[in-house]
Short mmCIF file of C-alpha atoms (C1' of nucleotides) in Angstrom, two decimals:
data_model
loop_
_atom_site.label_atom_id
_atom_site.label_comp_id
_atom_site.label_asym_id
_atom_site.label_seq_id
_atom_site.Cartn_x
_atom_site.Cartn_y
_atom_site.Cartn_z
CA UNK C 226 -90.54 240.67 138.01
CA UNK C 227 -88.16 239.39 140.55
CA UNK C 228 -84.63 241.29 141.06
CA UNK C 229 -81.82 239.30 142.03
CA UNK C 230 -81.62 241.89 145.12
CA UNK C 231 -85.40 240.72 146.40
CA UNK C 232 -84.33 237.78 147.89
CA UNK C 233 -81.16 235.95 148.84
CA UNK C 234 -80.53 232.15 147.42
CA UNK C 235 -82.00 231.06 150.95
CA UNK C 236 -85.17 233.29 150.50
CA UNK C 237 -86.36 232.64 147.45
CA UNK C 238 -86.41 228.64 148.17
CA UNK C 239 -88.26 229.70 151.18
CA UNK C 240 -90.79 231.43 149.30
CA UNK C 241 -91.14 228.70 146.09
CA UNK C 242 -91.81 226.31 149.22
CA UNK C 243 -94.19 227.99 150.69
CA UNK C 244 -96.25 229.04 147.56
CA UNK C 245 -95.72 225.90 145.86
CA UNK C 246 -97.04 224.27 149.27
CA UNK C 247 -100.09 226.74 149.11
CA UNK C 248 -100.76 225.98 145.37
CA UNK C 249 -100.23 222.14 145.83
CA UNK C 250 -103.50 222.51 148.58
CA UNK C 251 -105.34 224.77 145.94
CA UNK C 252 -104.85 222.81 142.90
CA UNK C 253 -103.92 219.03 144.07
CA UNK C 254 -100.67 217.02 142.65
CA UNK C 255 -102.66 216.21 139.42
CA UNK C 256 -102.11 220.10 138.63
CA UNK C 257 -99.20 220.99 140.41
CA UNK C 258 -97.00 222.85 138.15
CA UNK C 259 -93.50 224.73 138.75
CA UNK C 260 -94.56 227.65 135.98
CA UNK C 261 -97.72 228.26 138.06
CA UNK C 262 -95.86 228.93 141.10
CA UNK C 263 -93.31 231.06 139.49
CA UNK C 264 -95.62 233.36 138.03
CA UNK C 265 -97.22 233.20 142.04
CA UNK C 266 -93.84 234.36 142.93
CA UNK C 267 -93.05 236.82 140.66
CA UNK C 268 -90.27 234.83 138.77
CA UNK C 269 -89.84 233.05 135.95
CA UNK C 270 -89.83 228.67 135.67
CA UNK C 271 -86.14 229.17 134.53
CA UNK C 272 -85.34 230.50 138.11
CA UNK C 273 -87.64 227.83 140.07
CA UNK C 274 -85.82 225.18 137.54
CA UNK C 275 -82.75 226.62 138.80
CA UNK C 276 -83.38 226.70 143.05
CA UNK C 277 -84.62 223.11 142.75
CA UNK C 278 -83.45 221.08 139.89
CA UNK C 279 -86.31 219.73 138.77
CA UNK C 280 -90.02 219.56 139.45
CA UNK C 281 -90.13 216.29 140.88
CA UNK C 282 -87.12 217.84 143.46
CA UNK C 283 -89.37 220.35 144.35
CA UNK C 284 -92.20 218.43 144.61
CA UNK C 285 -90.45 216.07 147.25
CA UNK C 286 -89.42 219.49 149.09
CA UNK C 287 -92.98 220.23 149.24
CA UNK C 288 -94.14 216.84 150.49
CA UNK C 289 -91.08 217.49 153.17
CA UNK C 290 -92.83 220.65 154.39
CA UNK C 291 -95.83 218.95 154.71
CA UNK C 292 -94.60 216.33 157.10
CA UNK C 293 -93.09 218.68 159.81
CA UNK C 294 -96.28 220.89 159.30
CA UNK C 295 -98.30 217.38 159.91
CA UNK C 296 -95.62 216.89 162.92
CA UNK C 297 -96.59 220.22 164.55
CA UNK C 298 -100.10 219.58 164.26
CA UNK C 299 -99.87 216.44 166.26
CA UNK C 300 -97.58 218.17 168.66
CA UNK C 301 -100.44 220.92 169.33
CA UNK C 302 -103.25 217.91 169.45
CA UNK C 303 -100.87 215.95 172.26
CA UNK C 304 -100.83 219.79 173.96
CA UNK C 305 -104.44 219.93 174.36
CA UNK C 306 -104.88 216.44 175.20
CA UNK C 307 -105.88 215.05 178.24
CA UNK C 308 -103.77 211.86 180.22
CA UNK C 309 -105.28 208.89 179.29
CA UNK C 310 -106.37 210.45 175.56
CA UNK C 311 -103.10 211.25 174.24
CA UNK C 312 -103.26 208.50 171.51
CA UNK C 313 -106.87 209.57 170.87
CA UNK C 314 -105.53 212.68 170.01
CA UNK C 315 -103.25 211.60 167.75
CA UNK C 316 -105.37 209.53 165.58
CA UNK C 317 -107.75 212.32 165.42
CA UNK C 318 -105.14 214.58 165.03
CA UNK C 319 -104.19 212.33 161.92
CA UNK C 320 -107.70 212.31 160.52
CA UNK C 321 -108.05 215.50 160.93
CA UNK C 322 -105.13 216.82 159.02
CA UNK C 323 -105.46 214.74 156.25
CA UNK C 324 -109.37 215.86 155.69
CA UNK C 325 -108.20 219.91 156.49
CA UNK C 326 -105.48 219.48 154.08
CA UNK C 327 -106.78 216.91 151.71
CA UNK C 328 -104.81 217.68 148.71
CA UNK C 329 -101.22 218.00 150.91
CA UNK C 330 -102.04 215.38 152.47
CA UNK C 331 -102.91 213.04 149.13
CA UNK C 332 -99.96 214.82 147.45
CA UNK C 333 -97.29 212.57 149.71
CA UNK C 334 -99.24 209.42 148.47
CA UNK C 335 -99.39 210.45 145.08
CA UNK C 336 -95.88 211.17 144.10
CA UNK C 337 -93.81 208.66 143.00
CA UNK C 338 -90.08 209.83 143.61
CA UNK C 339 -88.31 208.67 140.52
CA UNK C 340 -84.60 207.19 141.45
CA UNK C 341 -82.89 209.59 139.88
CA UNK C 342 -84.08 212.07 142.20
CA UNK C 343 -84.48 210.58 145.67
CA UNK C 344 -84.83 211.82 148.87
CA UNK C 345 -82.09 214.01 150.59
CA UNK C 346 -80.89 213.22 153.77
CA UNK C 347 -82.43 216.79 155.51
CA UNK C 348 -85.82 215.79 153.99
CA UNK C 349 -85.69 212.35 155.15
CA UNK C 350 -85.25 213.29 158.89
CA UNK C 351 -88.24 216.48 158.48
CA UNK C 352 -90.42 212.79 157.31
CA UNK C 353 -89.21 211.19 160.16
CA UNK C 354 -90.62 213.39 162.77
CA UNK C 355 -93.87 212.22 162.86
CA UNK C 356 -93.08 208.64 163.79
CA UNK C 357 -90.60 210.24 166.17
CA UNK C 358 -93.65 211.63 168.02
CA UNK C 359 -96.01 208.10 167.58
CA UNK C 360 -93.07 206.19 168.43
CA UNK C 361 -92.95 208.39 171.80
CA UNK C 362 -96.56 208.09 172.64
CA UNK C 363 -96.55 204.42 172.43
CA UNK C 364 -93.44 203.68 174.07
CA UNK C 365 -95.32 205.45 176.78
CA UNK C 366 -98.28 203.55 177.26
CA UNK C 367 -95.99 200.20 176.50
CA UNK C 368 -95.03 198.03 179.59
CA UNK C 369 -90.86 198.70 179.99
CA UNK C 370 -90.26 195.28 178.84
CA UNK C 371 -91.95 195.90 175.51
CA UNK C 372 -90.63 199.29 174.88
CA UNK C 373 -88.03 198.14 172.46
CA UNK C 374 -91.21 197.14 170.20
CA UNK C 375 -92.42 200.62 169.87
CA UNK C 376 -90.84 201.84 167.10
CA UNK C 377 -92.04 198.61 164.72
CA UNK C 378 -95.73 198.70 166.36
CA UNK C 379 -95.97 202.32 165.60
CA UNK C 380 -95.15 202.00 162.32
CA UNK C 381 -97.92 199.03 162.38
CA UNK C 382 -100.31 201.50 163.64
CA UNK C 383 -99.38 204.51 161.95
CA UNK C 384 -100.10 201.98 158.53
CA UNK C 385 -103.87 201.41 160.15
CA UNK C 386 -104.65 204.25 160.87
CA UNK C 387 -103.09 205.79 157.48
CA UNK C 388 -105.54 203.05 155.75
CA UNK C 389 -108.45 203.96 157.26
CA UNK C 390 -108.13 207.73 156.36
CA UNK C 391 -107.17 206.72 153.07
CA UNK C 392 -110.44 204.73 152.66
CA UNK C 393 -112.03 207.76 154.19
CA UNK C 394 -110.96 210.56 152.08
CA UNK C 395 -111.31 208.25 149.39
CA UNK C 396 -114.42 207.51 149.50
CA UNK C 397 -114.00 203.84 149.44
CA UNK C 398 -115.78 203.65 153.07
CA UNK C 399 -118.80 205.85 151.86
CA UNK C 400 -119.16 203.28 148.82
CA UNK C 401 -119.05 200.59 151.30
CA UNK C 402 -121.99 201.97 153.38
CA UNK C 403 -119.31 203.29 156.35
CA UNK C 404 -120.79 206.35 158.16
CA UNK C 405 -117.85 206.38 160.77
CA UNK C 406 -114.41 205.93 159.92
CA UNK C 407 -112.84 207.48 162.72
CA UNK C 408 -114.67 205.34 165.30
CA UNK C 409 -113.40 202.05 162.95
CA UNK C 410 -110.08 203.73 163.34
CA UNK C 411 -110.03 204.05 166.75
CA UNK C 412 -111.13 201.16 168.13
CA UNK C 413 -108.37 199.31 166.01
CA UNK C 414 -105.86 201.30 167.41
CA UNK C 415 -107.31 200.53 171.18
CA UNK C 416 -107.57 196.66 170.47
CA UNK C 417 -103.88 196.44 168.92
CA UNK C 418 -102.57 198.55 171.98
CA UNK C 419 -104.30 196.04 174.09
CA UNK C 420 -102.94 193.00 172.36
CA UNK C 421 -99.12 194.18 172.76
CA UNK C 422 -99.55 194.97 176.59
CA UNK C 423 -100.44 198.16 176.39
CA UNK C 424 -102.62 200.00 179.33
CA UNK C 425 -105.35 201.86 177.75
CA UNK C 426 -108.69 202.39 178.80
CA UNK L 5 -108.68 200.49 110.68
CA UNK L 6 -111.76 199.67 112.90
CA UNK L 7 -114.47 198.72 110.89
CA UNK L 8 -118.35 198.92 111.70
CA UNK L 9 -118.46 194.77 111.21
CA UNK L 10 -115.37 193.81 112.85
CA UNK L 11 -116.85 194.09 116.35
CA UNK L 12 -120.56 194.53 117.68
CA UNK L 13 -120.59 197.18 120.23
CA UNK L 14 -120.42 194.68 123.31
CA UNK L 15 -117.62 193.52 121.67
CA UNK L 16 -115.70 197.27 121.12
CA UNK L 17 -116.77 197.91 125.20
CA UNK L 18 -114.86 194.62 125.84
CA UNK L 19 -111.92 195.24 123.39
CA UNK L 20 -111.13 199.26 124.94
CA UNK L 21 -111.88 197.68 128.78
CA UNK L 22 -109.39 195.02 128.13
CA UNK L 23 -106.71 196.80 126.26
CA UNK L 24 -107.51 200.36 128.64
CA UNK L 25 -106.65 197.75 131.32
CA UNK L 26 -103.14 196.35 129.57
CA UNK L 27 -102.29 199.65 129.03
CA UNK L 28 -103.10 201.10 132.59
CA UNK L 29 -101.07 198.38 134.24
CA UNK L 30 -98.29 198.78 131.23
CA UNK L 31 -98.00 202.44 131.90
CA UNK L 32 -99.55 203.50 134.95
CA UNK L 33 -102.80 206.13 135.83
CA UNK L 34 -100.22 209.00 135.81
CA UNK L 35 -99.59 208.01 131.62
CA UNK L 36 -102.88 206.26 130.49
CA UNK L 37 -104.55 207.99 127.64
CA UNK L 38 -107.71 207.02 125.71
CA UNK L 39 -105.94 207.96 122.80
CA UNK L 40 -103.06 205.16 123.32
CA UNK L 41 -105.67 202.99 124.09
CA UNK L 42 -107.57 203.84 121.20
CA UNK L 43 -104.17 203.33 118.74
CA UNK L 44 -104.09 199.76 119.72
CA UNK L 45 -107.50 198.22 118.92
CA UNK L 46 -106.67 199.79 115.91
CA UNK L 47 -109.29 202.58 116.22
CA UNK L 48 -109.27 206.32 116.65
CA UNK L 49 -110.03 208.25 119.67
CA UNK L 50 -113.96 209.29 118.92
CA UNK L 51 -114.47 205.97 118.92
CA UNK L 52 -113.27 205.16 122.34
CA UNK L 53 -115.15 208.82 123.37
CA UNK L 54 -118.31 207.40 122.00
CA UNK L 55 -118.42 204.20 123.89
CA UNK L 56 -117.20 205.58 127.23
CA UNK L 57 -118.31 208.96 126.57
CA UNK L 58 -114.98 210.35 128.83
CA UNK L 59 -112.02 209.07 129.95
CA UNK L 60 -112.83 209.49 133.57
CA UNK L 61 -115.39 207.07 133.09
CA UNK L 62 -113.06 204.91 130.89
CA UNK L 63 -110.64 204.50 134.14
CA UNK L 64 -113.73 203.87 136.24
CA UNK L 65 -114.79 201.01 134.30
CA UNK L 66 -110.73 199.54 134.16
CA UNK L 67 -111.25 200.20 137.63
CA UNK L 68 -114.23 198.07 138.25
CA UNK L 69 -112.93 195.63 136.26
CA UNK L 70 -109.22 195.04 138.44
CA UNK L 71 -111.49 194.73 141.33
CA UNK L 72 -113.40 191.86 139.74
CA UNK L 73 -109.93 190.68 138.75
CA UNK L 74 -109.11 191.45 142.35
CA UNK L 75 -111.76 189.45 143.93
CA UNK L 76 -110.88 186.38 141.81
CA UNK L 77 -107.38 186.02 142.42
CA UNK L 78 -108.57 186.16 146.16
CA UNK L 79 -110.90 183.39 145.51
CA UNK L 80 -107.93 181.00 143.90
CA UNK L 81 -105.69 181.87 146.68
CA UNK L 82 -108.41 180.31 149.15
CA UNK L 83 -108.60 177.80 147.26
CA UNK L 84 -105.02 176.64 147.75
CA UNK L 85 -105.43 177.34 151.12
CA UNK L 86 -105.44 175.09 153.49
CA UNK L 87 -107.96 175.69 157.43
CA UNK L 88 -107.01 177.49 159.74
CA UNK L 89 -104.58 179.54 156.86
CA UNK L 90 -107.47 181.19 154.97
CA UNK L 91 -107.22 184.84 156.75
CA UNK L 92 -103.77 184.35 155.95
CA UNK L 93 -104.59 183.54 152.43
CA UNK L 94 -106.72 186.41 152.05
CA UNK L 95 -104.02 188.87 153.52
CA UNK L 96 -101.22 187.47 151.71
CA UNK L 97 -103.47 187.83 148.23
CA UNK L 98 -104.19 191.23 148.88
CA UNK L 99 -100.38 191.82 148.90
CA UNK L 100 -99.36 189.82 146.11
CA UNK L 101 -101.97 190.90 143.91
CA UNK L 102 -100.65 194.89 144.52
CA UNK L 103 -97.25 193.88 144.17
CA UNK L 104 -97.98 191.89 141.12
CA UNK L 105 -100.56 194.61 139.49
CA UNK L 106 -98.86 197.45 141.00
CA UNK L 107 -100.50 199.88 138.60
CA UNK L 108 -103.65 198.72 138.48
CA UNK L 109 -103.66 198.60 142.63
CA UNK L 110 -102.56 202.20 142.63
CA UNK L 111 -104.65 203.32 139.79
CA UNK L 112 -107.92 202.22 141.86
CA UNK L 113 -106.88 205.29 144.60
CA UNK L 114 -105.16 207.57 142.54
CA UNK L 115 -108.33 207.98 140.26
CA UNK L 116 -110.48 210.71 141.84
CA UNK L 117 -113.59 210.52 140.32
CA UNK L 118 -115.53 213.08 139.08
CA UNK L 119 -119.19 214.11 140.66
CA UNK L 120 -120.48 214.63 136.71
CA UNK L 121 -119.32 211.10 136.27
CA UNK L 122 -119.60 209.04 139.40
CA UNK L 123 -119.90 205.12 139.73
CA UNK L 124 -122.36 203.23 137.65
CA UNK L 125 -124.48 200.48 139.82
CA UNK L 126 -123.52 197.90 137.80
CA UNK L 127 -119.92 198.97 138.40
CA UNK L 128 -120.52 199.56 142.32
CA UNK L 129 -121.40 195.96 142.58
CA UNK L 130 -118.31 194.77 141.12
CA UNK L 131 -116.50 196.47 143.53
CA UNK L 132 -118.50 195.12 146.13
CA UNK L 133 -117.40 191.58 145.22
CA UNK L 134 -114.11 191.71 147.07
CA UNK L 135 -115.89 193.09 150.03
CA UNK L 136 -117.82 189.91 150.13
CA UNK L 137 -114.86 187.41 149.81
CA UNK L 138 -113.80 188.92 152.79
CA UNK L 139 -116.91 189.60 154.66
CA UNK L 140 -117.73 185.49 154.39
CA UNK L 141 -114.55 184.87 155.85
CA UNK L 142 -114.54 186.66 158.75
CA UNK L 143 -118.13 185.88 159.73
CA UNK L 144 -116.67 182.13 159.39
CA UNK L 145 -114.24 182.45 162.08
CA UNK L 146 -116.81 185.01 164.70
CA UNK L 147 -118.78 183.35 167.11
CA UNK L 148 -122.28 183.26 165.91
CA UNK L 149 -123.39 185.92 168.66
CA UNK L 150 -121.09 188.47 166.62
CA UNK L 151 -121.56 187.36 163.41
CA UNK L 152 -123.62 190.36 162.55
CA UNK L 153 -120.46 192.57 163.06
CA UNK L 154 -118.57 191.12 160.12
CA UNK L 155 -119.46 193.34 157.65
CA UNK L 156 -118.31 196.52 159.58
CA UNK L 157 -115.14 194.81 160.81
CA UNK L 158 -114.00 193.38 157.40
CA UNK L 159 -114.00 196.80 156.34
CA UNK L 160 -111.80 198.25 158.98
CA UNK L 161 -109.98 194.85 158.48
CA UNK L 162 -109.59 195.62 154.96
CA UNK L 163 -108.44 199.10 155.25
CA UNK L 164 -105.74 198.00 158.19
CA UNK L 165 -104.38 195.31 155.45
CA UNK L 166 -104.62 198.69 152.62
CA UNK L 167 -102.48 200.92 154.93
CA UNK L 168 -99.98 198.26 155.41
CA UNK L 169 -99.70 197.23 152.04
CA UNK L 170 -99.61 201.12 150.57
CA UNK L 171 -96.88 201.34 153.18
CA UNK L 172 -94.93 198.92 151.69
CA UNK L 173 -95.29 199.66 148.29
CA UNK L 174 -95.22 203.34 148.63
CA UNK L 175 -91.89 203.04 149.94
CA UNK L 176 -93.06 204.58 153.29
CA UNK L 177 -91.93 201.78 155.42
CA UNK L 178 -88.91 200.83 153.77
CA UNK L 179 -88.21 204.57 154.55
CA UNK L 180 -88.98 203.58 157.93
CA UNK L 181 -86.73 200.71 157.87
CA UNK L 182 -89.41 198.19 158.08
CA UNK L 183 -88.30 194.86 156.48
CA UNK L 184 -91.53 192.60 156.85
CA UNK L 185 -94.54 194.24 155.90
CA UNK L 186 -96.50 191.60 155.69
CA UNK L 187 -95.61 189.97 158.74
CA UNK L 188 -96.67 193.95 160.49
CA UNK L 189 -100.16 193.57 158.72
CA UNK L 190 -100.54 189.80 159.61
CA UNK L 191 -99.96 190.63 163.22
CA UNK L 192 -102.44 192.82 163.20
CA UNK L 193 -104.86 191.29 161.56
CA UNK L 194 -104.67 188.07 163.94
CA UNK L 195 -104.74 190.95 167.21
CA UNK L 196 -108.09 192.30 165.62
CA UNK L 197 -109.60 189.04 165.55
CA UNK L 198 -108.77 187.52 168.37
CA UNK L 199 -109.75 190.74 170.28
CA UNK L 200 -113.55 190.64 168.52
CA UNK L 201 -113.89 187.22 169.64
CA UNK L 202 -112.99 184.85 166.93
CA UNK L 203 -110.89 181.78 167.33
CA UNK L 204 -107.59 182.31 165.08
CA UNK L 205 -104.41 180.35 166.12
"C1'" DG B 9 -129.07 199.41 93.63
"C1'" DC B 10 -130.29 203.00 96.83
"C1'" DG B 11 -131.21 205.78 100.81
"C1'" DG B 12 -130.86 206.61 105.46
"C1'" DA B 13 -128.72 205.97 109.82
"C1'" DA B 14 -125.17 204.81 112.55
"C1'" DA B 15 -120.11 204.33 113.01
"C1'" DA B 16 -115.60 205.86 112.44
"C1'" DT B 17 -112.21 209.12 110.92
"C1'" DT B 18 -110.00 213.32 110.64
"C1'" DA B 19 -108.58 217.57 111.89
"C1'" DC B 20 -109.05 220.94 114.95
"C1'" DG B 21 -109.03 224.02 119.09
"C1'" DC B 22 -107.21 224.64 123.28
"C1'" DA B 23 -104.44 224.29 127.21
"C1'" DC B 24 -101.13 222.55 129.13
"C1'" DT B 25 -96.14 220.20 130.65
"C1'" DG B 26 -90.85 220.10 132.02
"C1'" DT B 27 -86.56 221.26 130.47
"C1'" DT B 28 -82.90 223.81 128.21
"C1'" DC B 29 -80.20 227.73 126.92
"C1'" DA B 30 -78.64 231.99 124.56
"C1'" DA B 31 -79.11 236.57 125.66
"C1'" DT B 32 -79.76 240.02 128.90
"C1'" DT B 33 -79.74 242.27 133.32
"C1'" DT B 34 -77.83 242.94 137.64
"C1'" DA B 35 -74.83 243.13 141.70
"C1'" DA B 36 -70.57 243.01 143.47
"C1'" DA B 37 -65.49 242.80 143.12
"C1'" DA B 38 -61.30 244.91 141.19
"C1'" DT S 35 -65.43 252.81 136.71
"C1'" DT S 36 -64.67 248.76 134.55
"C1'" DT S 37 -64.72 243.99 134.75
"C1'" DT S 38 -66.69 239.75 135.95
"C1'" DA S 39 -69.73 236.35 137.31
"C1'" DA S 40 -74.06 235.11 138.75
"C1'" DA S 41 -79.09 235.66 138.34
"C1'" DT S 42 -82.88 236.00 135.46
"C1'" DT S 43 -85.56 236.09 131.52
"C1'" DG S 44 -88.16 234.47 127.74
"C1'" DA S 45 -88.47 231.85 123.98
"C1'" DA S 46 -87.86 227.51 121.88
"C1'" DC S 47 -88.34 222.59 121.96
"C1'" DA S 48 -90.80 218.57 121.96
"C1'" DG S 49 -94.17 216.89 123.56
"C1'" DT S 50 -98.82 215.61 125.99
"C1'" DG S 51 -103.80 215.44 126.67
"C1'" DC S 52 -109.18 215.77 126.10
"C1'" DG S 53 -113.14 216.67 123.74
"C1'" DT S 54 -115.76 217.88 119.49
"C1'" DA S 55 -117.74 218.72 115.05
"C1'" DA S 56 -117.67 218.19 110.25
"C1'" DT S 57 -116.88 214.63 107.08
"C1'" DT S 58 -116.47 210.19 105.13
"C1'" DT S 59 -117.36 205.27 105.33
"C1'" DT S 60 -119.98 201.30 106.14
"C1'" DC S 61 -123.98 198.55 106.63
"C1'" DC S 62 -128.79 197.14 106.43
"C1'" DG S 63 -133.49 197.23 105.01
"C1'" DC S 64 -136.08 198.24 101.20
#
DNA sequence: GCGGAAAATTACGCACTGTTCAATTTAAAA
DNA sequence: TTTTAAATTGAACAGTGCGTAATTTTCCGC
């Protein structure tokens, strides 16, 4: 059982976030639970209760994590990427998360964040680096007198391309007779680049 | 108490689909039991378990049914529409009927179905119906050369308007600071179109 | 009126949940 | 070494849910 000398304050809310990140992929939201990851760590659901407050707290840690981990998976699809495919990249690099960590991924979506607990500020900005990195892609491919509209029209796009994954992972397309989502994704993307001035192949 | 004469079985599958439905959009997927539902038709839960035979399939059947429910608010809000405004129409429906049925919109993606249960083909087909609505509305404005690509662009269509809207009532964009939702999603939309060819003002 | 069949109830078993808190253990300060 | 204060436990609380099987009730044809 855990020993107050095993890990400092900071470590242990490492370590809950980082099991309770690898349990949320296991196990999916519906079956998330804070005493399943304290027996994972060693410790009891008082001391989890304790670090974080309350599951829903945690929960919105977790869903935190998962954006910057998101955000450096883009960053490593925009490394490999060649000029001219950059935003190619990053809508596969969206797909692609989402279906490798399906139940992360779907765990963002499925939470609702009740009032009471809210988002901190220092989790707000880890969600925010993702559209930092869109926002910077598109701004790029934007003529300079439309760069000021990058940050909405990302948003825009991020939203299509979020629905078509959604539809995706969800099945929905399959229902609907859809054997390539990605490719419906895509070209969207390319024709609402166009339509705002964009210069993309 | 439920008697054997007080409703025919057609009747009972009507009752639990209609009250399963009050109660889903009363207190969301997340807190819908067949057991609540069960308490107020004034039966018990075997009862509801013998009709449905699970409450997996229970949910898909609510399920199926808010789509039909979907599909005919869409219908009345073309109606009321005048030319020219009936994308519009369709787009602004979408959002007002999630907004309006919040938890019977979310309870449609949050439901993961089960392979053991999967989606009856009488149930498929009401699901379907919305597809259509939109599918006949977009072929109306492509140029007849193209029409044949209306089915696989309402989809994407479809699943641009989803992201938005899931956006918006996830919380995601007002995260983002977005104000006008709608207006994002409209934009789009109109882009999409015009750049497959059909005449939208 | 009676028997059989279907319907509905009842009462379980079982497996969970988040949250709280008194009691205990532990580490560190005095 | 003793005191002190924080960390941790573990149990209690107050629920929740699904699915099922034995039992009772109801209804219909005879």
């Amino acid at each position: 059982m855990g020993r107050r000398s095993d890990h400092s304050r900071a470590e242990l809310e490492a370590l809950i976030l980082e099991t309770g990140q690898n349990l949320m992929e296991e196990v999916g939201f519906a079956h998330f639970s804070a005493r399943e990851v304290a027996k994972r760590i060693g410790y009891t659901v008082g001391t989890v209760m304790r670090v974080f407050g309350s599951v829903d707290a945690l929960v919105v840690a977790i869903n935190s994590r998962t954006f910057t981990m998101w955000a450096r998976w883009l960053e490593e699809c925009l490394q490999g990427a060649q000029d001219g495919q950059r935003i190619r990249a990053l809508v596969k690099g969206y797909f692609d998360f989402a279906s490798q960590r399906r139940n992360l991924w779907s765990a963002i979506y499925e939470h609702r964040v009740p009032d009471r607990v809210g988002i901190p500020e220092h989790l707000a900005e880890q969600r925010s680096q993702l559209m930092n990195i869109v926002t910077h892609e598109i701004a790029s491919v934007l003529p300079n007198e439309r760069k000021d509209e990058a940050e909405r029209l990302s948003r825009s796009l991020v939203a299509t391309v979020h629905g078509h994954c959604s539809f995706a992972l969800g099945g929905s397309f399959a229902l609907m007779g859809e054997a390539d989502p990605f490719d419906l994704a895509m070209r969207r993307v390319a024709e609402i680049l166009r339509a705002n001035g964009a210069n993309v192949d």
